[in-house]
Tab-separated table of C-alpha atoms in Angstrom:
chain	number	residue	atom	x	y	z
A	1	MET	CA	129.657	108.147	68.588
A	2	LEU	CA	131.557	110.843	68.016
A	3	ILE	CA	135.114	110.201	70.389
A	4	LEU	CA	137.415	113.638	71.314
A	5	SER	CA	139.863	113.247	73.995
A	6	ARG	CA	139.893	115.691	76.154
A	7	ARG	CA	142.472	117.251	79.646
A	8	PRO	CA	140.542	117.912	82.424
A	9	GLY	CA	139.669	121.984	82.738
A	10	GLU	CA	138.748	121.498	78.490
A	11	SER	CA	135.373	121.340	77.723
A	12	VAL	CA	133.238	119.952	74.625
A	13	THR	CA	129.440	121.951	72.310
A	14	ILE	CA	126.588	119.933	71.731
A	15	GLY	CA	125.010	121.795	69.309
A	16	ASP	CA	124.902	125.748	70.221
A	17	ASP	CA	123.400	125.586	73.644
A	18	ILE	CA	125.179	121.999	75.866
A	19	THR	CA	128.441	122.466	76.577
A	20	VAL	CA	130.375	119.422	78.868
A	21	THR	CA	132.977	120.222	80.118
A	22	ILE	CA	136.045	117.530	81.858
A	23	VAL	CA	136.445	119.273	85.908
A	24	ALA	CA	138.544	116.779	87.687
A	25	ILE	CA	140.285	112.818	86.884
A	26	SER	CA	140.759	110.732	89.660
A	27	GLY	CA	141.447	107.496	89.568
A	28	SER	CA	139.382	105.787	86.875
A	29	GLN	CA	136.365	108.172	88.017
A	30	VAL	CA	136.022	111.040	85.183
A	31	ARG	CA	134.401	114.327	86.858
A	32	LEU	CA	131.534	116.084	84.497
A	33	GLY	CA	130.210	119.285	84.169
A	34	ILE	CA	126.946	120.224	81.923
A	35	ALA	CA	125.920	123.943	81.150
A	36	ALA	CA	122.449	122.434	79.051
A	37	PRO	CA	118.092	125.038	79.301
A	38	ARG	CA	116.666	124.673	81.432
A	39	GLU	CA	114.029	122.147	79.210
A	40	VAL	CA	116.668	119.554	78.836
A	41	ARG	CA	116.984	116.817	80.455
A	42	VAL	CA	120.512	115.513	81.981
A	43	LEU	CA	120.591	112.318	83.349
A	44	ARG	CA	122.940	108.984	83.991
A	45	GLU	CA	122.422	107.285	81.142
A	46	GLU	CA	120.810	103.518	82.717
A	47	ILE	CA	118.969	105.788	85.118
A	48	HIS	CA	117.221	107.121	81.494
A	49	LYS	CA	117.263	103.585	79.972
A	50	ALA	CA	115.728	101.706	83.141
A	51	ILE	CA	113.126	104.159	83.294
A	52	GLN	CA	112.150	104.066	79.048
A	53	GLU	CA	112.324	100.029	79.810
A	54	GLU	CA	109.670	100.438	83.313
A	55	ASN	CA	107.694	102.767	80.896
A	56	ARG	CA	107.386	100.233	77.925
A	57	ALA	CA	107.398	97.214	80.022
A	58	ALA	CA	104.519	99.070	81.911
A	59	ALA	CA	102.819	100.483	78.287
A	60	ASN	CA	100.118	97.437	76.401
A	61	VAL	CA	100.377	95.081	79.496
A	62	PRO	CA	98.051	92.075	77.705
A	63	GLU	CA	95.261	90.989	80.192
A	64	ALA	CA	95.610	94.699	82.244
A	65	GLY	CA	92.359	94.663	82.673
A	66	ARG	CA	92.239	91.055	84.838
A	67	LYS	CA	94.948	91.537	86.137
A	68	LEU	CA	93.952	95.078	87.118
A	69	GLU	CA	90.608	93.292	88.660
A	70	ASP	CA	93.078	91.078	90.435
A	71	ALA	CA	95.247	93.224	92.298
A	72	LEU	CA	91.681	95.001	93.903
A	73	LYS	CA	90.540	91.952	95.340
A	74	ARG	CA	93.928	91.548	96.851
A	75	LEU	CA	93.848	94.930	97.837
A	76	GLN	CA	90.357	94.881	99.364
A	77	SER	CA	90.928	91.823	101.028
A	78	LYS	CA	92.430	93.392	104.001
A	79	LYS	CA	90.911	94.732	106.684
A	80	PRO	CA	91.036	97.941	107.579
A	81	GLY	CA	92.731	99.137	110.440
A	82	GLU	CA	95.432	96.125	109.604
A	83	PRO	CA	98.453	96.026	110.616
A	84	ASP	CA	102.063	96.266	108.766
A	85	LYS	CA	103.136	92.144	108.675
B	1	MET	CA	108.622	131.522	98.186
B	2	LEU	CA	108.066	127.811	96.488
B	3	SER	CA	109.094	124.670	98.755
B	4	ASN	CA	111.994	122.376	97.553
B	5	ASP	CA	110.330	119.982	99.010
B	6	TYR	CA	106.600	119.007	97.904
B	7	LYS	CA	104.355	116.669	100.033
B	8	ALA	CA	101.437	114.744	97.593
B	9	LYS	CA	98.158	116.109	97.759
B	10	ASN	CA	96.016	114.609	99.907
B	11	PRO	CA	92.247	116.276	98.980
B	12	ALA	CA	90.296	114.985	102.161
B	13	ASN	CA	88.107	112.508	99.746
B	14	LEU	CA	91.099	110.848	99.264
B	15	ILE	CA	92.496	110.608	102.927
B	16	ASN	CA	89.160	109.791	104.174
B	17	ASN	CA	89.324	106.841	101.874
B	18	PRO	CA	92.451	105.816	99.723
B	19	ALA	CA	91.247	103.160	97.493
B	20	GLY	CA	87.963	104.959	96.597
B	21	ALA	CA	86.860	105.378	93.567
B	22	ALA	CA	88.543	106.683	90.654
B	23	VAL	CA	85.779	108.178	88.813
B	24	ASP	CA	84.957	110.256	91.866
B	25	ARG	CA	88.711	110.855	92.251
B	26	LEU	CA	88.933	112.346	88.232
B	27	ALA	CA	85.942	114.563	89.339
B	28	ALA	CA	86.856	115.575	92.113
B	29	LEU	CA	90.499	116.883	90.186
B	30	GLY	CA	89.084	118.170	87.077
B	31	LEU	CA	90.365	115.948	85.173
B	32	GLN	CA	87.401	113.859	84.181
B	33	ASP	CA	86.814	113.678	80.106
B	34	LYS	CA	89.784	116.752	79.832
B	35	GLU	CA	93.183	116.060	77.202
B	36	LEU	CA	96.253	115.795	79.671
B	37	PHE	CA	98.706	117.175	76.729
B	38	LEU	CA	102.989	115.638	77.964
B	39	PRO	CA	104.974	118.587	75.574
B	40	ALA	CA	107.560	115.228	76.209
B	41	GLY	CA	105.532	112.331	76.164
B	42	LEU	CA	106.871	109.503	78.468
B	43	LEU	CA	110.389	108.425	78.527
B	44	GLY	CA	109.780	106.421	75.323
B	45	PHE	CA	107.135	107.188	74.403
B	46	PRO	CA	108.960	111.544	73.281
B	47	ALA	CA	105.921	111.309	69.720
B	48	TYR	CA	102.819	110.414	72.082
B	49	GLN	CA	101.447	113.456	73.716
B	50	HIS	CA	97.411	113.521	73.916
B	51	TYR	CA	96.205	111.291	76.350
B	52	LYS	CA	92.853	110.567	78.484
B	53	LEU	CA	92.903	110.299	81.455
B	54	GLU	CA	90.328	107.473	82.489
B	55	PRO	CA	89.538	105.703	85.139
B	56	PHE	CA	89.742	101.761	85.307
B	57	GLU	CA	86.477	100.574	86.817
B	58	PRO	CA	86.239	96.531	87.484
B	59	GLY	CA	83.901	94.586	85.594
B	60	ASP	CA	82.075	93.710	88.697
B	61	GLY	CA	80.978	97.903	89.296
B	62	SER	CA	83.768	97.367	92.680
B	63	GLU	CA	85.364	100.054	93.682
B	64	SER	CA	89.101	101.028	91.965
B	65	PRO	CA	91.884	103.488	92.244
B	66	PHE	CA	93.248	102.840	88.575
B	67	LEU	CA	93.402	104.928	86.318
B	68	LEU	CA	94.172	104.683	82.953
B	69	LEU	CA	96.234	106.790	80.856
B	70	ASN	CA	95.386	106.117	77.093
B	71	ALA	CA	97.105	107.928	73.837
B	72	VAL	CA	94.409	109.482	71.879
B	73	GLY	CA	94.107	108.041	68.644
B	74	HIS	CA	96.364	105.287	69.215
B	75	GLU	CA	96.992	102.179	70.963
B	76	LEU	CA	98.807	103.560	73.730
B	77	THR	CA	97.558	102.461	77.511
B	78	PHE	CA	99.114	102.827	80.874
B	79	PRO	CA	97.159	101.880	83.749
B	80	LEU	CA	98.524	104.568	87.802
B	81	ILE	CA	98.286	105.723	90.415
B	82	HIS	CA	97.224	108.081	93.053
B	83	PRO	CA	100.273	107.329	95.446
B	84	ALA	CA	98.099	107.967	98.008
B	85	SER	CA	95.878	104.850	96.885
B	86	MET	CA	98.663	103.217	98.199
B	87	GLY	CA	99.168	105.057	101.564
B	88	LEU	CA	101.920	106.356	100.727
B	89	ASP	CA	104.010	108.768	101.642
B	90	TYR	CA	105.318	110.579	98.246
B	91	ARG	CA	106.918	113.521	98.011
B	92	PHE	CA	108.294	115.936	94.912
B	93	PRO	CA	110.352	118.206	94.459
B	94	SER	CA	108.562	120.927	92.537
B	95	SER	CA	110.926	123.390	90.953
B	96	ALA	CA	110.304	127.281	88.702
B	97	GLU	CA	111.101	124.685	85.851
B	98	LEU	CA	108.755	122.444	86.291
B	99	LEU	CA	105.647	124.632	87.417
B	100	ALA	CA	106.587	127.014	84.667
B	101	ALA	CA	106.120	124.089	82.473
B	102	LEU	CA	102.965	122.684	83.460
B	103	GLY	CA	101.517	126.143	84.051
B	104	ALA	CA	100.639	125.370	87.966
B	105	ARG	CA	101.246	129.363	89.842
B	106	VAL	CA	102.393	127.056	93.506
B	107	PRO	CA	103.791	123.404	94.134
B	108	GLU	CA	100.372	122.587	95.617
B	109	ASP	CA	98.317	122.779	91.400
B	110	LEU	CA	100.666	119.743	90.833
B	111	LEU	CA	99.979	115.504	91.808
B	112	PRO	CA	101.674	112.755	91.400
B	113	LEU	CA	100.573	109.842	89.856
B	114	LEU	CA	103.022	106.627	89.750
B	115	ILE	CA	103.106	104.194	86.339
B	116	VAL	CA	101.569	100.362	87.242
B	117	THR	CA	104.299	98.074	85.547
B	118	LEU	CA	101.615	94.007	85.063
B	119	ARG	CA	103.623	91.375	85.235
B	120	GLU	CA	102.308	88.429	85.460
B	121	THR	CA	102.166	87.285	89.753
B	122	LEU	CA	99.955	89.634	92.382
B	123	GLU	CA	103.877	90.209	94.305
B	124	GLU	CA	105.527	91.482	91.334
B	125	ILE	CA	103.831	94.205	89.950
B	126	THR	CA	105.363	97.503	91.183
B	127	VAL	CA	104.693	100.959	90.459
B	128	ASN	CA	107.679	103.179	90.288
B	129	LEU	CA	108.745	105.749	92.433
B	130	GLN	CA	111.817	106.797	90.385
B	131	GLY	CA	109.641	108.302	87.188
B	132	PRO	CA	106.880	109.869	88.374
B	133	LEU	CA	104.037	111.517	85.608
B	134	ILE	CA	103.367	114.582	87.281
B	135	VAL	CA	100.116	116.591	86.275
B	136	ASN	CA	99.061	119.991	87.204
B	137	PRO	CA	94.776	119.185	86.520
B	138	ILE	CA	93.229	122.800	85.708
B	139	ALA	CA	96.024	123.069	83.021
B	140	ALA	CA	95.493	119.762	81.583
B	141	LEU	CA	99.343	119.770	81.720
B	142	GLY	CA	102.243	116.972	82.528
B	143	ALA	CA	105.002	115.564	82.192
B	144	GLN	CA	107.269	112.830	84.112
B	145	LEU	CA	109.930	113.191	85.897
B	146	VAL	CA	113.067	111.483	87.095
B	147	LEU	CA	113.945	111.117	91.216
B	148	GLU	CA	117.213	109.443	91.250
B	149	ASP	CA	117.255	108.310	94.941
B	150	GLN	CA	113.146	106.690	94.458
B	151	PRO	CA	112.516	102.824	93.633
B	152	LEU	CA	111.721	102.445	89.777
B	153	ARG	CA	109.874	99.339	91.738
B	154	HIS	CA	107.768	99.647	93.697
B	155	PRO	CA	104.957	96.211	94.904
B	156	LEU	CA	102.020	97.843	94.346
B	157	LEU	CA	101.091	94.798	97.036
B	158	LYS	CA	102.607	95.660	100.918
B	159	PRO	CA	104.825	92.614	101.376
B	160	GLY	CA	103.531	89.090	103.929
B	161	ALA	CA	100.410	90.964	101.722
B	162	ALA	CA	99.878	87.088	100.250
B	163	GLU	CA	100.022	84.584	103.473
B	164	ASP	CA	97.518	87.615	105.395
B	165	LEU	CA	95.157	86.480	102.988
B	166	MET	CA	96.275	82.657	102.997
B	167	ARG	CA	96.020	83.299	106.539
B	168	SER	CA	92.652	85.035	106.582
B	169	CYS	CA	90.972	82.121	104.746
């Protein structure tokens, strides 16, 4: 990981198309501005990681067919018009 | 004028029969036997771009709202469900960038499919509302959107469903 020090108002560039600017610092919080092409997805890292992990958890689940069938039986056991509890 | 906020598509057959056969749904959407291309793949699986959407058909021949997203040429599969099949009022933003990326003219060209995370017990099965797979069935293009304000794990079964089942026995 490249570590740099920047002051508010200063920026770093990533490749040719991405610029990260320190907009403000308030206490322990840093406000960042990110300029990137539309096709580049910019996310809070923990969100990106969480979705990656959820995708991985959903992929190739063992006995998926049986679990889907069990879920179906449960979904179908509810009578139509039954109110939510 | 592009709407900022698009409600999940609800063709008449889905409204009348939300838990209806995925086979019929795929046919109605024109996705049967079509290969779906995800230019950016799914988060965590960027190299897998070519998929087929297939209905999940239970062994007893009953109707199923579930779909399977199967990678072409690889052992990789994800179960999916349309939010309407769960009675969910699900909305996602349709930006100009999203429309362009999926070859769509208007937001109504797009539909959301939710990835189902299967777990050991039925009550723990969840659907991912935070990372929907947005599909343009006509262009056969798809992308996983990230909607930070939506829950990552939404229960498939309504709370109390287990108790309801026991009471009905």
